[in-house]
XYZ file of C-alpha atoms in Angstrom:
504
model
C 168.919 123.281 143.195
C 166.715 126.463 145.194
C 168.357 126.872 148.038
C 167.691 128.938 151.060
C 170.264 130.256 152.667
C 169.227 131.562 156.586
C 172.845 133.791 157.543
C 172.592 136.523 159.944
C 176.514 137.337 159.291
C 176.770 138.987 155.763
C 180.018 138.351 155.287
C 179.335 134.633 155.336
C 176.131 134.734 153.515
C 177.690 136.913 150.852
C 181.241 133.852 150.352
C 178.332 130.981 150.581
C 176.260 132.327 147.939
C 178.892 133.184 145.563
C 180.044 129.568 145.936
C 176.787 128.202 145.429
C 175.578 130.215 142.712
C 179.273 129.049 140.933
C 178.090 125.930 140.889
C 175.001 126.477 139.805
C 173.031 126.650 142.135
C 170.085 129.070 142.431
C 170.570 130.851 146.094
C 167.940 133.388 148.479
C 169.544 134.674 151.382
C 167.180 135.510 154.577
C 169.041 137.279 157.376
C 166.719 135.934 159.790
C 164.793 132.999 160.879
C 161.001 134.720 160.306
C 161.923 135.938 157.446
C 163.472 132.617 156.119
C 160.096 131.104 157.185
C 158.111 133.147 154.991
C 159.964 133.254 152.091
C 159.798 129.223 152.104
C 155.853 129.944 151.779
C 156.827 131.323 148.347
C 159.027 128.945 146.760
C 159.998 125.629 146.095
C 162.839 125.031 147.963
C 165.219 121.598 147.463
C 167.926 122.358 150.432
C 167.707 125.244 153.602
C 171.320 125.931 154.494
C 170.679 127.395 158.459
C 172.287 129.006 161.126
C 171.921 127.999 164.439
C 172.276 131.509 166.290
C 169.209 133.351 164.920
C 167.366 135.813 165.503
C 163.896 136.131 165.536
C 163.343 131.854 165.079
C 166.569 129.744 166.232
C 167.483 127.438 163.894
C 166.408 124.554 165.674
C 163.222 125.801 165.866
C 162.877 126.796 162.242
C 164.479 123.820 161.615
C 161.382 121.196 163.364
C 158.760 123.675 162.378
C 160.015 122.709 158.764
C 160.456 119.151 159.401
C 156.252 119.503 160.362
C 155.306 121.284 157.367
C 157.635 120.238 154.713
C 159.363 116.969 155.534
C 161.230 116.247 152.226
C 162.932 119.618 152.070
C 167.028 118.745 152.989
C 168.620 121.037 155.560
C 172.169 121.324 156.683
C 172.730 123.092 159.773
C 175.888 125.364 159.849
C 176.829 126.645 163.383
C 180.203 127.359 165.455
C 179.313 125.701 168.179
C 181.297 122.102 167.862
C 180.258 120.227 171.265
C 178.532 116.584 170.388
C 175.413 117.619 172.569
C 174.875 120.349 169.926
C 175.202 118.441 167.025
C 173.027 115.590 168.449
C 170.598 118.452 168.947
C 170.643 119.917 165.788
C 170.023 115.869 163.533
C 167.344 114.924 166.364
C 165.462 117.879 165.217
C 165.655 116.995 161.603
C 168.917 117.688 159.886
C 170.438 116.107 157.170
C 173.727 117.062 158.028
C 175.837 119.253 160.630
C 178.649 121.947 159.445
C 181.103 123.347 162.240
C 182.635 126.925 161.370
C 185.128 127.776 160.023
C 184.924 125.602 156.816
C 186.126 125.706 153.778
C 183.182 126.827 151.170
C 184.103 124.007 148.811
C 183.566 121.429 151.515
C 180.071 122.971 151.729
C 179.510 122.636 148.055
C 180.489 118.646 148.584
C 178.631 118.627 151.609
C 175.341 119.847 149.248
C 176.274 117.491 146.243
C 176.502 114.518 148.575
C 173.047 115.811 149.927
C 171.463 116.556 146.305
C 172.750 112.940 145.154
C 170.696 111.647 148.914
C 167.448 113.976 148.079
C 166.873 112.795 144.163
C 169.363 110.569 143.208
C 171.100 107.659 144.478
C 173.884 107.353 141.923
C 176.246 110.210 141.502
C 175.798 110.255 137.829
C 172.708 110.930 136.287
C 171.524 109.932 132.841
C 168.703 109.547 130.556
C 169.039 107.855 127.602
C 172.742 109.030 125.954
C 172.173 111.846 127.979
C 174.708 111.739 131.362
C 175.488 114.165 133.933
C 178.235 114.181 136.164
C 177.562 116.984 139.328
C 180.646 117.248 140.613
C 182.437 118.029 137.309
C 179.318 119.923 135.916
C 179.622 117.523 132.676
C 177.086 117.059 130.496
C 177.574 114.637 127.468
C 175.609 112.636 124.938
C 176.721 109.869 123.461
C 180.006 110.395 125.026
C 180.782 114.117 123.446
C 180.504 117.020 125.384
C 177.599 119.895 125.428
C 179.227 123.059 126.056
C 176.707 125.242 127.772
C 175.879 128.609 129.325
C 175.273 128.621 133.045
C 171.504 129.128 133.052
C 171.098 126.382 129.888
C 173.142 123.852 132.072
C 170.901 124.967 135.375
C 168.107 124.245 133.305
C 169.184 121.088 131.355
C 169.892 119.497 134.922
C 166.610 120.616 136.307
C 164.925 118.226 133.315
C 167.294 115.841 133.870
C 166.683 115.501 137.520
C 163.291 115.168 136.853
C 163.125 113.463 133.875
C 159.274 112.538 133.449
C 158.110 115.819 134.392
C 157.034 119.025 132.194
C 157.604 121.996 133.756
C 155.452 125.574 133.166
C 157.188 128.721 132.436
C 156.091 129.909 135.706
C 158.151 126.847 137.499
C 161.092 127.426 135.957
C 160.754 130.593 136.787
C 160.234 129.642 140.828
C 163.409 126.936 140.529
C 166.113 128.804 138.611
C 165.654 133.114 139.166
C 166.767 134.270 142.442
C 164.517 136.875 144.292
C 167.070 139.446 143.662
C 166.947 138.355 139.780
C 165.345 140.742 137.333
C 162.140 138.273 136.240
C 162.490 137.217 132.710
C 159.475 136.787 130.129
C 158.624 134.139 128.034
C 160.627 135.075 125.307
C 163.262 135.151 127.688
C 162.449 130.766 128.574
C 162.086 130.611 125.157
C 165.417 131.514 124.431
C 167.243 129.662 126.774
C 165.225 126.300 125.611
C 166.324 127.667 121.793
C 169.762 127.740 123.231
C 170.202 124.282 124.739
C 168.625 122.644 121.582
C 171.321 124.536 119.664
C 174.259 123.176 121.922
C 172.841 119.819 121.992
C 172.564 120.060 117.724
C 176.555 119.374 116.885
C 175.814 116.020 118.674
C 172.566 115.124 117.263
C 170.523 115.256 120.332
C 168.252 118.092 119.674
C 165.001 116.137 119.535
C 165.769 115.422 123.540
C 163.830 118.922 124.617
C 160.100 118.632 123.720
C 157.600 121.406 123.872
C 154.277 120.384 125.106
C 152.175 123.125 124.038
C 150.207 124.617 126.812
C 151.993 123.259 129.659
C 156.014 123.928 129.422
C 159.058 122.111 128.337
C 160.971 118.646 128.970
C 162.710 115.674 128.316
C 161.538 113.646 125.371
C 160.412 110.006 126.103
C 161.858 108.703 122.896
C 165.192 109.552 124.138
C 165.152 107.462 127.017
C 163.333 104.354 124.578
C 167.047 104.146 122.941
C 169.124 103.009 125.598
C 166.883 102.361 128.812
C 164.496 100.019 129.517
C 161.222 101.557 128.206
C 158.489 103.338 130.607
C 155.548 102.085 130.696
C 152.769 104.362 129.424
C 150.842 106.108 131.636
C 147.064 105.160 131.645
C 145.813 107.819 134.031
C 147.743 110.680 132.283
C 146.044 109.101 128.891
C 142.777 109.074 130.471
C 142.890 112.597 131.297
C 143.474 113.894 127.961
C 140.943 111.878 126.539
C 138.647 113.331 129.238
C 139.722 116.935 128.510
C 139.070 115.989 125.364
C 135.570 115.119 125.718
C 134.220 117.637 128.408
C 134.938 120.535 125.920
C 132.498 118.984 123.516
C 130.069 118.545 125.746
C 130.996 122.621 127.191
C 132.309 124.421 124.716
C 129.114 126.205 123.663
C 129.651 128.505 127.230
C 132.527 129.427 125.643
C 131.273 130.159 122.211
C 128.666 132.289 123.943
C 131.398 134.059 126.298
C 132.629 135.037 122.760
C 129.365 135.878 121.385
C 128.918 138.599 124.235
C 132.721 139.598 123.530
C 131.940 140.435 119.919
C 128.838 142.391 120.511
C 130.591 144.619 123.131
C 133.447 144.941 120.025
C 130.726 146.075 117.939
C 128.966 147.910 120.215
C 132.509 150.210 120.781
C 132.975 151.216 117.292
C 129.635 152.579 117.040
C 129.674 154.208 120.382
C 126.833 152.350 122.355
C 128.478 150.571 124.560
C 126.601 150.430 127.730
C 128.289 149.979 131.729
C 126.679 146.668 131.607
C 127.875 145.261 128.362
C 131.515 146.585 129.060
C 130.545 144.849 133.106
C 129.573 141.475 131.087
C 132.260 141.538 128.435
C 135.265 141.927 131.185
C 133.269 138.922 133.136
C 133.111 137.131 129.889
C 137.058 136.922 129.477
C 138.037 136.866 132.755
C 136.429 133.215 132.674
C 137.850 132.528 129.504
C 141.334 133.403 130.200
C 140.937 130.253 132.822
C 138.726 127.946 131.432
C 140.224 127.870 128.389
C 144.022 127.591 130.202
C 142.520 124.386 131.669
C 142.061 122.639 128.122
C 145.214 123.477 127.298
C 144.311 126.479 124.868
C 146.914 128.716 126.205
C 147.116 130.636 123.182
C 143.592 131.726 123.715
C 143.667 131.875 127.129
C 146.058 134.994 126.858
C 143.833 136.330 123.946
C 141.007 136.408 126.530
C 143.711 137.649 128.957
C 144.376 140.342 127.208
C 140.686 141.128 126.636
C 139.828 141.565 129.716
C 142.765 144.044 130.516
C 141.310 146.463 127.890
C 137.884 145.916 128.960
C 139.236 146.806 132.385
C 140.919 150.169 131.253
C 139.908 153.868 131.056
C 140.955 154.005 127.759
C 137.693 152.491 125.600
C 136.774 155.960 124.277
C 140.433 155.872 122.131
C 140.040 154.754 118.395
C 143.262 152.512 118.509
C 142.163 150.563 121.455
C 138.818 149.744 120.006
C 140.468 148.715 117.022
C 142.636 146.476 119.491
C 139.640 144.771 121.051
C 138.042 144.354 117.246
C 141.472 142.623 116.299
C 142.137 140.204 119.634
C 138.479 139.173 119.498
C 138.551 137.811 116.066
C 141.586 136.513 116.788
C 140.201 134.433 119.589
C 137.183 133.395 116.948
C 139.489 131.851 114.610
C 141.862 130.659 117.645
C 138.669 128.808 119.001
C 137.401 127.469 115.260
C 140.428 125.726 114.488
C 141.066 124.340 118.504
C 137.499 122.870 118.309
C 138.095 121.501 115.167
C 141.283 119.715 116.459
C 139.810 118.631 119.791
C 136.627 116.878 117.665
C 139.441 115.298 116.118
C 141.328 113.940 118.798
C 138.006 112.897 120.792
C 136.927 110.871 117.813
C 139.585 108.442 117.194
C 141.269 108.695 120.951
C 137.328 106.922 121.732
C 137.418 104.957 118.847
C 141.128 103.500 119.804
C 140.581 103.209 123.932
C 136.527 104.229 124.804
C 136.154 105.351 128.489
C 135.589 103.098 131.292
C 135.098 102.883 134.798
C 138.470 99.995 134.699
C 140.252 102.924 133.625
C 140.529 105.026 136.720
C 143.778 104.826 138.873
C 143.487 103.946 142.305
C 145.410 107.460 144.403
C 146.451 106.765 147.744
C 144.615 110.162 148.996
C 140.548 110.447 148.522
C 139.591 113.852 148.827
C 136.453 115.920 148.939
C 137.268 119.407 147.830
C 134.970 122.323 147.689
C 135.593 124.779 145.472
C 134.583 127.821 144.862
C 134.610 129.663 141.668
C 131.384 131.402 139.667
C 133.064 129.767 136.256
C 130.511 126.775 135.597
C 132.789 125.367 132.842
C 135.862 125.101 134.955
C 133.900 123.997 137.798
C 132.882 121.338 135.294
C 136.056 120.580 134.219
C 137.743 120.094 137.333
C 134.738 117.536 138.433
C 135.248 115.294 135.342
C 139.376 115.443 135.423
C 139.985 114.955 139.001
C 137.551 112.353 140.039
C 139.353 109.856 138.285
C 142.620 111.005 140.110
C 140.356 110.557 143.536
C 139.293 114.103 144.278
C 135.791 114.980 144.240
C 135.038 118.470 143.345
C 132.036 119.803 145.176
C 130.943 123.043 143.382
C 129.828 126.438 144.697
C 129.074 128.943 142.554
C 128.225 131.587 145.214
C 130.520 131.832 148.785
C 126.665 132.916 150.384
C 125.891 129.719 151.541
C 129.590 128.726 152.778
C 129.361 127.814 156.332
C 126.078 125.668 155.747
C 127.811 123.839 152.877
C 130.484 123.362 155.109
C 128.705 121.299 157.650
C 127.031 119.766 155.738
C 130.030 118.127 152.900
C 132.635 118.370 155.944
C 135.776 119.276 152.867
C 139.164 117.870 153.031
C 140.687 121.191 151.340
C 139.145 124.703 149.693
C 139.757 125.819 146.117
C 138.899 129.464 145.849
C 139.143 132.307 143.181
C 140.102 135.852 144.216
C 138.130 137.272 142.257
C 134.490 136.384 142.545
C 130.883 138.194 143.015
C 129.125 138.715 146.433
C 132.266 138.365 148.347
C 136.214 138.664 147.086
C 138.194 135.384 147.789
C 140.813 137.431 149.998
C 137.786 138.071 152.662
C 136.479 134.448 152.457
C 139.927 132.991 153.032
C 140.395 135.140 156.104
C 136.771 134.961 157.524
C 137.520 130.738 157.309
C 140.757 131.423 159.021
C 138.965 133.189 161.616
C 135.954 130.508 161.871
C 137.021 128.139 165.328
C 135.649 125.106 163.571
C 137.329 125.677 159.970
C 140.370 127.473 160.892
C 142.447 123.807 160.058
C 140.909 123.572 156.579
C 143.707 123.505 154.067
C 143.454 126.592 151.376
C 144.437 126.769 147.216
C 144.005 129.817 145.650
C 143.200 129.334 141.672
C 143.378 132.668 140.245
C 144.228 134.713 137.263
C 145.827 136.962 139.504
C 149.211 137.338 138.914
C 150.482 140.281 140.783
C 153.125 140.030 143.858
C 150.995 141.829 146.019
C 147.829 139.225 145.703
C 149.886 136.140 145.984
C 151.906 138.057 149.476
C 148.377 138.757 150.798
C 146.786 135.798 150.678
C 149.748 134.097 152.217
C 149.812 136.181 155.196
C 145.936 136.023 155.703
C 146.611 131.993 155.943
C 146.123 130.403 152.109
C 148.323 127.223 152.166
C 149.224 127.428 148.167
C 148.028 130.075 145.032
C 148.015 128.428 141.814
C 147.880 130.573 138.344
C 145.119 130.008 135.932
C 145.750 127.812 133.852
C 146.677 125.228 135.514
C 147.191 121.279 133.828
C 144.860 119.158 135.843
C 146.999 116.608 136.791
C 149.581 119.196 138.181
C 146.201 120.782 140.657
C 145.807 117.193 141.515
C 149.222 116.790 142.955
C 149.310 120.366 144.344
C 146.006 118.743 146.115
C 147.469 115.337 147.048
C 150.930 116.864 148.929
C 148.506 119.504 150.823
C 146.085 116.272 152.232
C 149.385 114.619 152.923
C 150.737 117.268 154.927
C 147.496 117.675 156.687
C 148.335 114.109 157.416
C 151.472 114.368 158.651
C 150.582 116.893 160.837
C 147.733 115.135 162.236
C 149.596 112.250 162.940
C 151.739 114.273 165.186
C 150.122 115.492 166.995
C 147.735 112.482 167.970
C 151.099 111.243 168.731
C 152.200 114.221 171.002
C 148.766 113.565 172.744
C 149.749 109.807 173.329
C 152.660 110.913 174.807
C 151.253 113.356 177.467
């Protein structure tokens, strides 16, 4: 598990930690309770381990704020006061459980097992397939014989098996298993550690059970489970959207043939000197909306291609001959990328309609309809996200330009706002804030769907009042649920506070 540990004592914070992370576990420490607070607007955080006597935010406080905002987070209070009015306090406001000090740290670690079993599992053993788990003797065995793993390949073995239908990006694993104090690995450095389980679980014939689904991340394979567990049902909806993926980048993909036409002529155009301002201006626009679009079809390969692209276009270093020859090389690498990807999609669309054509019977029923307006100058993603997520029960309204924002407001009356950072007329960072600062719209839930990957970006927009940033690409389906738990929080909240109102 992430967990968040909110200690103003050191001392303790430092014991705790070393415990957890001993066991495991992946552990921030926040010395106070604002700062705990904002640093759960970062991460994904399965248990908050929280001191009573803090400053800044008390820990009951922080503790019902969270409750509000992020009811299935688990929290354990730890305090050294021992009354019963205390304690009573401390559950009524939304604890899972109450720890007195002084305690023993390996009661703690118990204490957080017995919670982790409550939170995801009911059983204390978990298993998929031949694959089992025991927690509290860090076991992991197939078919009865041990795998002998390193701590981060066990950390990350448990994190699939704990969520054993799910596929998880680079950047997730990243957000559930690296502390903040961690050095950040690459992708070579995921890589690795997948290439390392797979090798532990080969003396015991069990490394088919990590699959690689390329363009999203890494996780358990179905088959496995097929073996010895009654078998899962398939999933229509998640069938349906690949099919529709599928399809919408036949009917879009000339946009991004011409987004590399205009990338090739500003190649050309640099190794005979001619390149004008507003080629360079168009050529940087061109990948910039590559690098997402493509992303959202699952061409990640391409996507950094374009990535990169735009980096160089970006750069005061055009005029050098071994950056030109850079561009010339990445470019017709993204040509060929982009030839054999269509080829492969026509493919796939072709017998996947043949097999199962679209229907209106195929859409899944979502407990959450949504109208979301979002705001991005990319027409093909704009497209995209129309055609994937109205199935899933969001409709996309599109807005090319933020110019005629308020008016569109009134007029669609949004659940939720997708917006780029990076956008003409008006930067997303200044649109998020001016509808933070609007009386009417100030409520309206926030997603940030960017490209932009620096610290800085994602810490600004959080602090101007965005509710989540997403990374271009992003799988559909995963936006969708990003969507859903933001409505349902809106929800929540809602509900409270027509109920506080009933009250009065």
């Amino acid at each position: 598990m992430r967990i968040l540990l909110v200690e103003d004592d050191t001392q303790v914070s430092t014991v705790l930690a070393a415990t957890l992370v001993r066991q495991s576990h992946v552990v921030d420490i926040a010395t106070d309770g604002q700062e705990g607070w904002e640093m759960l607007q970062f991460f994904p955080y399965d248990l908050v381990l929280l001191d009573i006597m803090l400053p800044k935010l008390d820990g009951i406080s922080f503790c019902r704020k969270l409750r509000t905002h992020q009811p299935d987070i688990l929290i354990m209070l730890l305090t050294a006061r021992s009354n019963q009015a205390d304690r009573v306090l401390g559950l009524d406001a939304g604890a899972d459980d109450y720890m007195i000090k002084p305690f023993d740290p390996e009661e703690l670690v118990a204490r957080v097992r017995a919670l982790q079993r409550r939170g995801i599992s009911s059983s204390p053993v978990l298993e998929w397939g031949r694959l089992r788990l025991e927690p509290a003797h860090r076991k992991f065995t197939f078919a009865g014989q041990p795998i002998n793993l390193r701590p981060k390949e066990y950390a990350l073995l448990e994190l699939f098996l704990r969520n054993p239908q799910r596929i998880f990006s680079r950047r997730e694993i990243l957000d559930r298993l690296w502390a903040l104090d961690d050095d950040l690995p690459d992708e070579s450095t995921i890589k690795a550690h997948i290439k390392g389980i797979r090798r532990a679980l080969r003396p015991v014939g069990a490394e088919h059970l990590i699959q690689t689904l390329y363009g999203q991340g890494y996780g358990l394979s179905a088959n496995e489970a097929i073996n010895d567990t009654p078998q899962i049902p398939p999933n229509p909806q998640a069938e349906r959207t690949q099919m529709l993926v599928a399809e919408i980048w036949q009917q879009v993909k000339g946009l991004s043939f011409e987004r590399l036409t205009v990338l090739q002529q500003a190649a050309t155009a640099l190794r005979t000197g001619e390149c004008s301002e507003t080629l360079r201006s168009n050529a940087t626009q061109s990948a910039h909306q590559l690098t997402g679009a493509l992303g959202m079809f699952g061409f990640s390969e391409g996507s950094q291609i374009a990535q990169q692209l735009e980096i160089l276009f970006e750069s005061d270093r055009l005029h050098e001959p071994q950056v030109i020859q850079r561009i010339a090389d990445l470019v017709h690498d993204l040509q060929q990328y982009l030839r054999i990807k269509d080829q492969a999609s026509s493919s796939e669309a072709s017998s996947q309609n043949a097999a199962s054509p679209l229907s209106a019977s195929d859409s899944t029923p979502v407990p959450i309809q949504a109208k979301v307006l979002a705001i991005d100058d990319d027409e093909m993603l704009l497209n995209l996200l129309q055609e994937v997520l109205r199935p899933l029960g969001v409709e996309i309204i599109p807005l090319p330009s933020p110019s005629k924002l308020w008016q569109t407001l009134d007029e669609i009356q949004p659940n939720l706002v997708l917006l780029d950072v990076q956008m003409p007329e008006m930067n997303g960072l200044e649109l998020c804030k001016a509808i933070r600062a609007s009386e009417q719209w100030c409520w309206l839930p926030i997603i940030f769907l960017t490209v932009c990957e620096d610290f800085q970006t994602q810490s600004t927009s959080f602090e101007i009042g965005a509710d989540d940033y997403l990374m271009k690409p992003v799988v559909p389906s995963i936006l969708a649920t990003r969507i859903f738990n933001r409505l349902a929080r809106l929800q929540t909240i809602q509900q409270h506070a027509v109920s506080e109102l009933a009250q009065l």
